[in-house]
Amino acid sequence: MSSRDALKSASALASYNVLLQVVFRVLTFLLNAFTLRFVSKELIGVVNVRLTLLYSTLVFLSREAFRRACLSGGSGAGRNWRQVINLLWLTLPLGVLWALLLVCVWLWLLEAPDAQIIPHYGPAVGIFALAAVQELLAEPLWVLAQAHMFVRLKVVAESLAMVAKCLLTVVMVVSAPDWGLYIFSAAQFVYTGFLVLCYVVFFCRFLGSEDANQKCFPLRGVGELLPHRADQEPWTDWTLTKLTWSFFKQSFLKQILTEGERYVMTFLNVLSFGDQGVYDIVNNLGSTVARFLFLPIEESFYVFFAKVLERGRDVRNQKQEEVAIAAEVLECLLKLVLVIGLIVTVFGYAYSHLALDIYGGSLLSTGTGPTLLRCYSAYVLLLAVNGVTECFVFAAMSQEEVDRYNLVMLGLSVSFLVLSYMLTWWAGGVGFILANCLNMGLRILHSLFYIRRYFHSSPWKPLRGLLPSRVLLLVLVLSAVVTAFSEGMLCCDSGWMLKLVHICVGGVCLLSVLVTVLLTETQLVQFVRTQLLPHYRKKHT
């Protein structure tokens, strides 16, 4: 696959992933707004913080390293997919081991919630762990689909699974609210079951078909999806195994950084279950844009950079045409996420209180909720830049550089946990966001130094993507001032007419920002128009 074809595939994957995240977030948004009317914030805290942390930790530690290693090199004809699939199946026994360990920790080392207020905690822990192990059954199929750019499969599979989860949750919350944690545990198990089923059905139909033969798919039958060893060859690629081990050490540290506030809340009890519930809801609202756009872009263009660049090789020793494309794409991506992040930061400040009041009523809009969401709006800007810079860095690093970066991640993990604990005692939930901002800033600096050094001896300067036009910055500053003044005068204890006026003011300011982007950021507009939007048009024609 040429670099241009890889760019088209990555753009399509990013487009479909963005669509998928939109569906996910809309459904989750509506589901949370619905369940807030039927369940307590303490129950929300246990489900969304403690049980979700168990699930995400188990899944992430079991598969993340395998994904990053096995996607390096893409779907080239020289790959031995039998060895890759054998390696990927190790995620299942690894997941079982992690499940046994984490279930013991969650049941016996952590303080259990009051059974009178939140019953069925023990069975819920077991079901969430079982759901995570069930999802690992689809891991070899997921990697095959990503490497061969089956962009629609992920959208369809995860959308169907999410719809099934939401429908089951709504039905059970209405019909049997006393079931408590059983409701969310069953819904999670159904979600992973649907996910695995969709991937299995697709590949059972695809393998051996005329379409597979036309695409020269490396596997011929369903039996080749199972682990097996061919004569006179190793069971798996030793180089790929060592790279997986390097990423595994890094993934453990990255998980601490990603879910650090939940670990602090879970293991150090700095917030009550009710406060954890409010924080998690605000965190989900604040991360909406990150999940809509930044995460799909990071996942999709990591695949692109991994295909185009030869891992660990100096920029002068690579194909210059492909390096030029990678530099151009990186610059445009940095500009794109920076502009989006600045918009979220500017308008998030003036509309946090109103958004929480509409979403959850006084349960969220009173107390620390608006302050949390305002701080998170600023944190989104750092999330935006870090996602793109790290996806490039992880695709370009050699194994030795990955190992060295593990030491950096270790230091960042320790400092983050210490900062989270100290700042939370000082500022409550806001302390978590402040600690995240400091830590994310350090990660961005490391990635920027690496990218600058990587392109130092070349004519390309992709970091110019972090320099928006002065006109755009001026319009953003004016919008921040106008919307903040509007909030103070019109929102949020006034009637709905004044609130609507406040919303209209924000709409006019946002329109001004978007027009300014169209007029001043022509390279960015061209990138979005040629690489991202065409895939949406194809989807709907």
Coordinates of C-alpha atoms in Angstrom, one line a residue:
M1 CA 0.0 0.0 0.0
S2 CA 1.5 3.4 -1.0
S3 CA 1.7 6.3 1.3
R4 CA -1.1 8.1 -0.5
D5 CA -3.4 5.0 -0.2
A6 CA -2.5 4.7 3.4
L7 CA -3.4 8.4 4.0
K8 CA -6.8 7.8 2.2
S9 CA -7.5 4.7 4.3
A10 CA -6.4 6.5 7.6
S11 CA -8.6 9.5 6.7
A12 CA -11.6 7.1 6.0
L13 CA -10.9 5.3 9.3
A14 CA -10.8 8.6 11.2
S15 CA -14.0 9.7 9.6
Y16 CA -15.9 6.5 10.4
N17 CA -14.4 6.5 13.9
V18 CA -15.6 10.1 14.5
L19 CA -19.1 9.0 13.3
L20 CA -18.8 6.0 15.7
Q21 CA -17.9 8.3 18.6
V22 CA -20.7 10.7 17.8
V23 CA -23.2 7.8 18.0
F24 CA -21.6 6.5 21.2
R25 CA -21.6 9.9 22.9
V26 CA -25.1 10.8 21.9
L27 CA -26.4 7.4 23.2
T28 CA -24.4 7.7 26.4
F29 CA -25.4 11.3 26.9
L30 CA -29.1 10.4 26.6
L31 CA -28.7 7.3 28.7
N32 CA -27.0 9.1 31.6
A33 CA -29.5 11.9 31.5
F34 CA -32.3 9.3 31.7
T35 CA -30.7 7.2 34.5
L36 CA -30.0 10.2 36.6
R37 CA -33.7 10.5 37.1
F38 CA -34.0 6.9 38.4
V39 CA -30.8 6.1 40.3
S40 CA -28.7 7.7 43.0
K41 CA -25.5 9.5 42.4
E42 CA -23.8 7.0 44.7
L43 CA -24.8 4.2 42.4
I44 CA -23.5 6.2 39.4
G45 CA -20.2 6.6 41.3
V46 CA -19.8 2.9 41.9
V47 CA -20.6 1.9 38.3
N48 CA -18.9 4.7 36.4
V49 CA -15.8 4.9 38.6
R50 CA -15.0 1.7 40.4
L51 CA -16.6 -1.0 38.1
T52 CA -15.7 0.8 34.9
L53 CA -12.1 1.1 36.2
L54 CA -12.0 -2.6 36.7
Y55 CA -13.2 -3.2 33.2
S56 CA -10.9 -0.7 31.5
T57 CA -7.8 -1.7 33.5
L58 CA -8.3 -5.4 32.6
V59 CA -8.9 -4.8 28.9
F60 CA -6.2 -2.2 28.5
L61 CA -3.5 -4.2 30.2
S62 CA -4.4 -7.3 28.3
R63 CA -4.5 -6.0 24.8
E64 CA -3.0 -2.5 24.3
A65 CA 0.6 -3.6 23.9
F66 CA -0.4 -6.3 21.4
R67 CA -2.4 -3.8 19.4
R68 CA 0.4 -1.3 19.1
A69 CA 3.0 -3.9 18.2
C70 CA 0.9 -6.0 15.8
L71 CA -0.3 -2.9 13.9
S72 CA 3.2 -1.7 13.3
G73 CA 4.0 -2.6 9.7
G74 CA 0.4 -2.6 8.6
S75 CA -0.9 -5.4 6.3
G76 CA 2.1 -5.8 4.1
A77 CA 2.5 -8.9 2.0
G78 CA 5.7 -9.8 3.9
R79 CA 3.9 -10.3 7.2
N80 CA 3.5 -13.7 8.6
W81 CA -0.1 -13.4 9.8
R82 CA -0.1 -16.9 11.3
Q83 CA 2.6 -15.8 13.8
V84 CA 0.7 -12.5 14.4
I85 CA -2.5 -14.2 15.2
N86 CA -0.7 -16.7 17.5
L87 CA 0.7 -13.7 19.4
L88 CA -2.7 -12.0 19.6
W89 CA -4.4 -15.0 21.2
L90 CA -2.1 -14.6 24.2
T91 CA -4.4 -11.7 25.2
L92 CA -7.0 -14.2 26.3
P93 CA -4.9 -16.1 29.0
L94 CA -3.3 -12.9 30.0
G95 CA -6.8 -11.4 30.4
V96 CA -7.9 -14.3 32.6
L97 CA -4.8 -13.9 34.8
W98 CA -5.5 -10.1 35.2
A99 CA -9.2 -10.9 35.9
L100 CA -8.3 -13.2 38.8
L101 CA -5.9 -10.7 40.3
L102 CA -8.1 -7.6 39.9
V103 CA -11.3 -9.3 41.1
C104 CA -9.4 -10.3 44.3
V105 CA -8.3 -6.7 44.7
W106 CA -11.7 -5.2 44.1
L107 CA -13.5 -7.6 46.4
W108 CA -11.0 -7.9 49.3
L109 CA -8.6 -5.0 49.3
L110 CA -11.0 -2.1 48.5
E111 CA -13.7 -0.9 50.8
A112 CA -17.0 -2.3 49.6
P113 CA -20.0 0.1 49.4
D114 CA -22.8 -0.1 51.9
A115 CA -25.0 -3.1 50.9
Q116 CA -28.1 -1.3 52.1
I117 CA -27.5 1.6 49.7
I118 CA -25.8 -0.2 46.9
P119 CA -26.5 -4.0 46.9
H120 CA -25.0 -6.8 44.7
Y121 CA -21.5 -5.3 44.6
G122 CA -19.7 -8.7 44.7
P123 CA -21.6 -10.3 41.7
A124 CA -21.2 -7.1 39.8
V125 CA -17.4 -7.2 40.1
G126 CA -17.4 -10.7 38.7
I127 CA -19.7 -9.9 35.8
F128 CA -17.7 -6.8 34.8
A129 CA -14.5 -8.9 34.8
L130 CA -16.1 -11.7 32.8
A131 CA -17.4 -9.1 30.2
A132 CA -13.8 -7.8 29.8
V133 CA -12.5 -11.3 29.2
Q134 CA -15.3 -12.0 26.7
E135 CA -14.3 -8.9 24.7
L136 CA -10.7 -10.3 24.3
L137 CA -12.1 -13.1 22.2
A138 CA -12.4 -10.7 19.3
E139 CA -8.9 -9.2 19.6
P140 CA -7.3 -11.1 16.7
L141 CA -10.3 -10.2 14.5
W142 CA -10.1 -6.5 15.6
V143 CA -6.4 -6.3 14.6
L144 CA -7.0 -8.0 11.3
A145 CA -9.8 -5.5 10.6
Q146 CA -7.7 -2.5 11.5
A147 CA -4.7 -3.6 9.6
H148 CA -6.7 -4.2 6.4
M149 CA -8.7 -1.0 6.9
F150 CA -12.2 -2.6 7.2
V151 CA -13.4 0.8 8.3
R152 CA -17.1 0.1 8.5
L153 CA -16.9 -3.1 10.5
K154 CA -15.9 -1.3 13.7
V155 CA -18.6 1.3 13.3
V156 CA -21.3 -1.3 12.8
A157 CA -20.1 -3.7 15.5
E158 CA -19.7 -1.1 18.2
S159 CA -22.8 0.8 17.3
L160 CA -25.0 -2.3 17.5
A161 CA -23.4 -3.3 20.8
M162 CA -23.9 0.1 22.2
V163 CA -27.6 0.2 21.1
A164 CA -28.2 -3.2 22.7
K165 CA -26.5 -2.0 25.9
C166 CA -28.6 1.2 26.1
L167 CA -31.9 -0.5 25.4
L168 CA -31.3 -3.2 28.1
T169 CA -30.3 -0.5 30.6
V170 CA -33.4 1.6 29.9
V171 CA -35.7 -1.4 30.1
M172 CA -34.2 -2.7 33.4
V173 CA -34.0 0.8 35.0
V174 CA -37.7 1.3 34.4
S175 CA -39.0 -2.2 35.1
A176 CA -36.6 -3.3 37.9
P177 CA -34.8 -0.4 39.5
D178 CA -34.2 -2.4 42.7
W179 CA -31.8 -4.6 40.8
G180 CA -29.2 -1.9 41.2
L181 CA -25.7 -3.0 40.0
Y182 CA -27.2 -6.1 38.3
I183 CA -28.6 -3.7 35.7
F184 CA -25.3 -2.2 34.6
S185 CA -23.4 -5.5 34.9
A186 CA -25.8 -7.3 32.6
A187 CA -25.7 -4.4 30.1
Q188 CA -21.9 -4.4 30.0
F189 CA -21.9 -8.2 29.4
V190 CA -24.4 -7.9 26.6
Y191 CA -22.3 -5.1 25.1
T192 CA -19.1 -7.2 24.8
G193 CA -21.2 -10.2 23.7
F194 CA -22.6 -8.3 20.7
L195 CA -19.2 -6.9 19.9
V196 CA -17.6 -10.4 19.7
L197 CA -20.6 -11.7 17.7
C198 CA -20.4 -9.0 15.1
Y199 CA -16.7 -9.6 14.4
V200 CA -17.2 -13.4 14.3
V201 CA -20.1 -13.2 11.9
F202 CA -18.3 -10.8 9.6
F203 CA -15.1 -12.9 9.3
C204 CA -17.1 -16.2 8.9
R205 CA -18.9 -14.7 5.9
F206 CA -15.8 -12.8 4.5
L207 CA -13.1 -15.5 4.6
G208 CA -13.1 -17.6 1.5
S209 CA -15.5 -15.3 -0.3
E210 CA -14.9 -13.8 -3.7
D211 CA -14.3 -10.4 -2.1
A212 CA -11.6 -11.8 0.1
N213 CA -9.9 -13.4 -2.9
Q214 CA -10.0 -10.2 -4.9
K215 CA -8.4 -8.3 -2.0
C216 CA -5.7 -11.1 -1.7
F217 CA -6.6 -11.5 2.0
P218 CA -3.8 -13.5 3.7
L219 CA -6.2 -15.9 5.4
R220 CA -8.3 -18.4 3.5
G221 CA -10.6 -20.1 6.1
V222 CA -12.0 -19.7 9.6
G223 CA -9.7 -22.3 11.0
E224 CA -6.7 -19.9 10.3
L225 CA -8.2 -17.5 12.8
L226 CA -7.3 -20.0 15.6
P227 CA -3.8 -20.4 17.0
H228 CA -1.7 -23.1 15.3
R229 CA 1.9 -23.7 14.4
A230 CA 3.2 -24.4 10.9
D231 CA 6.0 -26.8 10.2
Q232 CA 9.6 -25.4 10.4
E233 CA 8.7 -21.9 11.7
P234 CA 8.6 -20.4 15.2
W235 CA 5.2 -20.2 16.9
T236 CA 5.5 -16.4 16.8
D237 CA 7.8 -13.7 15.6
W238 CA 10.4 -13.0 18.3
T239 CA 11.0 -9.4 17.2
L240 CA 7.3 -8.7 17.4
T241 CA 7.2 -10.4 20.8
K242 CA 10.0 -8.2 22.2
L243 CA 8.2 -5.1 20.8
T244 CA 5.0 -6.2 22.5
W245 CA 6.9 -6.6 25.8
S246 CA 8.2 -3.0 25.4
F247 CA 4.8 -1.7 24.8
F248 CA 3.4 -3.7 27.6
K249 CA 5.7 -2.0 30.1
Q250 CA 4.6 1.3 28.7
S251 CA 0.9 0.5 28.6
F252 CA 0.9 -0.2 32.3
L253 CA 2.3 3.3 33.0
K254 CA 0.0 4.9 30.4
Q255 CA -3.0 3.3 32.0
I256 CA -2.1 4.9 35.3
L257 CA -1.8 8.3 33.5
T258 CA -5.1 7.8 31.6
E259 CA -7.2 6.6 34.6
G260 CA -5.1 8.1 37.3
E261 CA -7.9 10.1 39.0
R262 CA -10.1 7.0 39.2
Y263 CA -7.2 5.0 40.8
V264 CA -6.8 7.7 43.4
M265 CA -10.5 7.9 44.1
T266 CA -10.8 4.1 44.3
F267 CA -7.7 3.3 46.3
L268 CA -7.3 6.4 48.5
N269 CA -11.0 7.3 49.2
V270 CA -10.4 11.0 48.7
L271 CA -14.0 11.5 47.5
S272 CA -17.3 9.9 48.6
F273 CA -19.2 7.7 46.1
G274 CA -21.6 10.5 45.5
D275 CA -18.9 13.0 44.8
Q276 CA -17.3 10.4 42.5
G277 CA -20.5 10.2 40.6
V278 CA -20.8 13.9 40.1
Y279 CA -17.1 14.1 39.0
D280 CA -17.5 11.3 36.6
I281 CA -20.6 12.8 35.0
V282 CA -18.8 16.1 34.6
N283 CA -15.7 14.3 33.3
N284 CA -17.8 12.5 30.6
L285 CA -19.4 15.8 29.5
G286 CA -16.0 17.5 29.4
S287 CA -14.4 14.8 27.4
T288 CA -17.2 14.7 24.8
V289 CA -15.1 16.5 22.1
A290 CA -12.0 14.4 23.0
R291 CA -14.0 11.2 22.5
F292 CA -15.8 12.5 19.4
L293 CA -12.8 13.8 17.5
F294 CA -9.4 13.5 19.2
L295 CA -9.4 9.8 20.1
P296 CA -10.6 8.6 16.6
I297 CA -8.0 10.8 15.0
E298 CA -5.2 9.5 17.3
E299 CA -6.2 5.8 16.7
S300 CA -6.6 6.2 12.9
F301 CA -3.5 8.2 12.1
Y302 CA -1.3 6.1 14.4
V303 CA -2.1 3.4 11.8
F304 CA -1.2 5.8 9.0
F305 CA 2.1 6.9 10.5
A306 CA 3.0 3.3 11.4
K307 CA 2.5 2.3 7.7
V308 CA 4.3 5.2 6.2
L309 CA 7.3 5.5 8.5
E310 CA 9.9 2.8 9.1
R311 CA 10.1 2.5 12.9
G312 CA 13.4 3.6 14.4
R313 CA 15.1 4.8 11.2
D314 CA 16.5 8.3 10.8
V315 CA 14.4 10.7 8.6
R316 CA 17.3 10.9 6.1
N317 CA 17.2 7.1 5.6
Q318 CA 13.6 6.8 4.7
K319 CA 11.7 7.5 1.5
Q320 CA 11.5 11.2 1.2
E321 CA 8.1 11.3 -0.5
E322 CA 6.6 9.4 2.4
V323 CA 8.3 11.5 5.0
A324 CA 7.0 14.6 3.3
I325 CA 3.5 13.3 3.4
A326 CA 3.8 12.3 7.0
A327 CA 5.1 15.8 7.9
E328 CA 2.3 17.5 6.0
V329 CA -0.3 15.4 7.7
L330 CA 1.2 15.9 11.1
E331 CA 1.2 19.7 10.6
C332 CA -2.5 19.7 9.5
L333 CA -3.5 17.4 12.3
L334 CA -1.8 19.6 14.9
K335 CA -3.5 22.7 13.5
L336 CA -6.9 20.9 13.4
V337 CA -6.9 19.7 17.0
L338 CA -5.4 23.0 18.3
V339 CA -8.2 25.0 16.7
I340 CA -10.9 22.6 18.1
G341 CA -9.3 22.6 21.5
L342 CA -9.2 26.5 21.6
I343 CA -12.8 26.7 20.7
V344 CA -13.8 24.2 23.4
T345 CA -11.7 26.1 26.0
V346 CA -13.2 29.5 25.1
F347 CA -16.8 28.5 24.9
G348 CA -16.6 25.9 27.7
Y349 CA -15.9 28.6 30.3
A350 CA -19.1 30.6 29.6
Y351 CA -21.5 27.7 29.0
S352 CA -20.5 25.1 31.6
H353 CA -23.1 26.1 34.2
L354 CA -25.9 26.2 31.6
A355 CA -24.9 22.8 30.1
L356 CA -25.0 21.1 33.5
D357 CA -28.3 22.8 34.4
I358 CA -29.9 21.5 31.2
Y359 CA -28.4 18.0 31.5
G360 CA -28.8 17.1 35.2
G361 CA -30.7 19.9 36.8
S362 CA -29.6 21.2 40.3
L363 CA -27.9 17.9 41.0
L364 CA -25.1 18.9 38.7
S365 CA -25.3 22.7 38.3
T366 CA -25.0 23.5 42.1
G367 CA -21.8 23.0 44.0
T368 CA -18.5 22.3 42.3
G369 CA -20.0 21.0 39.0
P370 CA -19.7 24.2 36.9
T371 CA -16.1 24.8 38.2
L372 CA -15.1 21.2 37.3
L373 CA -16.5 21.6 33.8
R374 CA -14.8 24.9 33.2
C375 CA -11.4 23.5 34.3
Y376 CA -12.0 20.5 32.1
S377 CA -12.6 22.7 29.1
A378 CA -9.1 24.0 29.4
Y379 CA -7.8 20.5 29.9
V380 CA -9.3 19.5 26.6
L381 CA -6.8 21.7 24.8
L382 CA -3.9 19.8 26.2
L383 CA -5.7 16.5 25.4
A384 CA -6.0 17.6 21.8
V385 CA -2.3 18.3 21.3
N386 CA -1.0 15.3 23.3
G387 CA -3.1 12.8 21.3
V388 CA -1.7 13.8 17.9
T389 CA 1.9 14.3 19.1
E390 CA 2.0 10.9 20.9
C391 CA 0.4 9.0 18.1
F392 CA 3.3 10.2 15.8
V393 CA 6.0 9.6 18.4
F394 CA 4.8 6.0 19.2
A395 CA 4.7 5.2 15.5
A396 CA 8.2 6.5 14.8
M397 CA 10.1 5.3 17.9
S398 CA 12.5 2.4 17.8
Q399 CA 12.2 -0.4 20.4
E400 CA 15.1 1.1 22.3
E401 CA 13.5 4.5 22.4
V402 CA 10.2 2.9 23.5
D403 CA 12.1 1.3 26.4
R404 CA 13.7 4.6 27.4
Y405 CA 10.4 6.3 27.2
N406 CA 9.1 3.8 29.7
L407 CA 11.3 5.3 32.3
V408 CA 9.9 8.8 31.5
M409 CA 6.4 7.4 31.8
L410 CA 7.3 5.9 35.2
G411 CA 8.4 9.3 36.5
L412 CA 5.3 10.9 35.1
S413 CA 3.1 8.2 36.7
V414 CA 4.6 8.7 40.1
S415 CA 4.4 12.4 40.0
F416 CA 0.8 12.3 38.7
L417 CA -0.3 10.1 41.6
V418 CA 1.4 12.3 44.1
L419 CA 0.0 15.5 42.6
S420 CA -3.5 14.0 42.4
Y421 CA -3.5 13.0 46.0
M422 CA -2.1 16.4 47.2
L423 CA -4.2 18.6 45.0
T424 CA -7.4 16.7 45.7
W425 CA -7.1 17.3 49.4
W426 CA -6.5 21.0 48.6
A427 CA -9.1 21.6 45.9
G428 CA -11.4 18.5 45.8
G429 CA -12.3 17.2 42.3
V430 CA -10.7 20.3 40.7
G431 CA -7.4 18.9 42.0
F432 CA -7.7 15.9 39.7
I433 CA -8.0 18.2 36.6
L434 CA -5.1 20.4 37.7
A435 CA -2.9 17.3 38.2
N436 CA -3.9 16.0 34.7
C437 CA -3.1 19.4 33.2
L438 CA 0.4 19.5 34.7
N439 CA 1.1 15.9 33.7
M440 CA -0.3 16.3 30.2
G441 CA 1.9 19.4 29.7
L442 CA 5.0 17.4 30.5
R443 CA 4.0 14.6 28.1
I444 CA 3.5 17.2 25.3
L445 CA 6.9 18.8 25.9
H446 CA 8.6 15.4 25.6
S447 CA 6.7 14.7 22.3
L448 CA 7.5 18.1 20.9
F449 CA 11.2 17.7 21.6
Y450 CA 11.2 14.3 19.9
I451 CA 9.4 15.6 16.8
R452 CA 11.7 18.6 16.5
R453 CA 14.7 16.4 16.8
Y454 CA 13.2 13.9 14.3
F455 CA 12.7 16.5 11.6
H456 CA 15.8 18.6 12.5
S457 CA 17.9 17.6 9.5
S458 CA 14.9 17.8 7.1
P459 CA 13.3 20.8 5.3
W460 CA 9.9 20.0 7.0
K461 CA 8.7 21.8 10.1
P462 CA 5.4 20.1 11.1
L463 CA 5.3 21.9 14.5
R464 CA 4.2 25.0 12.7
G465 CA 0.8 23.5 13.0
L466 CA 0.8 24.7 16.6
L467 CA 0.9 28.4 15.5
P468 CA -2.7 29.6 14.6
S469 CA -3.1 32.9 12.8
R470 CA -3.1 36.1 14.8
V471 CA -6.5 37.1 13.5
L472 CA -8.0 33.8 14.7
L473 CA -6.4 34.3 18.2
L474 CA -7.9 37.8 18.3
V475 CA -11.4 36.6 17.4
L476 CA -11.1 33.8 20.1
V477 CA -10.1 36.3 22.8
L478 CA -13.0 38.6 21.8
S479 CA -15.4 35.7 21.9
A480 CA -14.2 34.7 25.4
V481 CA -14.8 38.2 26.7
V482 CA -18.2 38.6 25.1
T483 CA -19.5 35.2 26.2
A484 CA -18.2 35.6 29.7
F485 CA -20.0 39.0 30.0
S486 CA -23.1 37.5 28.5
E487 CA -23.1 34.7 31.1
G488 CA -22.7 37.2 34.0
M489 CA -25.6 39.3 32.7
L490 CA -28.1 36.7 31.3
C491 CA -27.4 33.4 32.9
C492 CA -28.0 31.2 34.7
D493 CA -30.5 32.0 37.5
S494 CA -32.7 34.0 35.0
G495 CA -35.6 32.8 33.0
W496 CA -35.4 30.8 29.8
M497 CA -35.8 33.8 27.5
L498 CA -32.5 35.3 28.9
K499 CA -30.8 31.9 28.7
L500 CA -31.8 31.7 25.0
V501 CA -30.3 35.1 24.4
H502 CA -27.1 33.9 26.0
I503 CA -27.1 30.9 23.7
C504 CA -27.6 33.1 20.7
V505 CA -24.7 35.3 21.7
G506 CA -22.5 32.2 21.8
G507 CA -23.8 31.1 18.5
V508 CA -22.9 34.4 16.8
C509 CA -19.4 34.3 18.4
L510 CA -18.9 30.7 17.3
L511 CA -20.0 31.5 13.8
S512 CA -17.4 34.4 13.7
V513 CA -14.7 32.0 14.8
L514 CA -15.6 29.4 12.1
V515 CA -15.7 32.1 9.4
T516 CA -12.2 33.3 10.6
V517 CA -10.9 29.7 10.4
L518 CA -12.2 29.4 6.8
L519 CA -10.5 32.7 5.8
T520 CA -7.2 32.4 7.5
E521 CA -6.4 28.6 7.9
T522 CA -6.6 27.7 4.2
Q523 CA -4.2 24.7 4.4
L524 CA -6.2 23.2 7.2
V525 CA -9.5 23.7 5.4
Q526 CA -8.0 22.1 2.3
F527 CA -6.9 19.1 4.4
V528 CA -10.3 18.6 6.0
R529 CA -12.1 19.1 2.7
T530 CA -9.9 16.6 0.7
Q531 CA -9.1 14.0 3.3
L532 CA -12.0 13.8 5.8
L533 CA -15.2 15.1 4.3
P534 CA -15.2 13.0 1.1
H535 CA -15.6 9.8 3.2
Y536 CA -18.7 11.2 4.9
R537 CA -20.2 12.0 1.5
K538 CA -19.4 8.5 0.3
K539 CA -21.1 7.1 3.4
H540 CA -24.3 8.9 2.7
T541 CA -24.5 8.4 -1.1

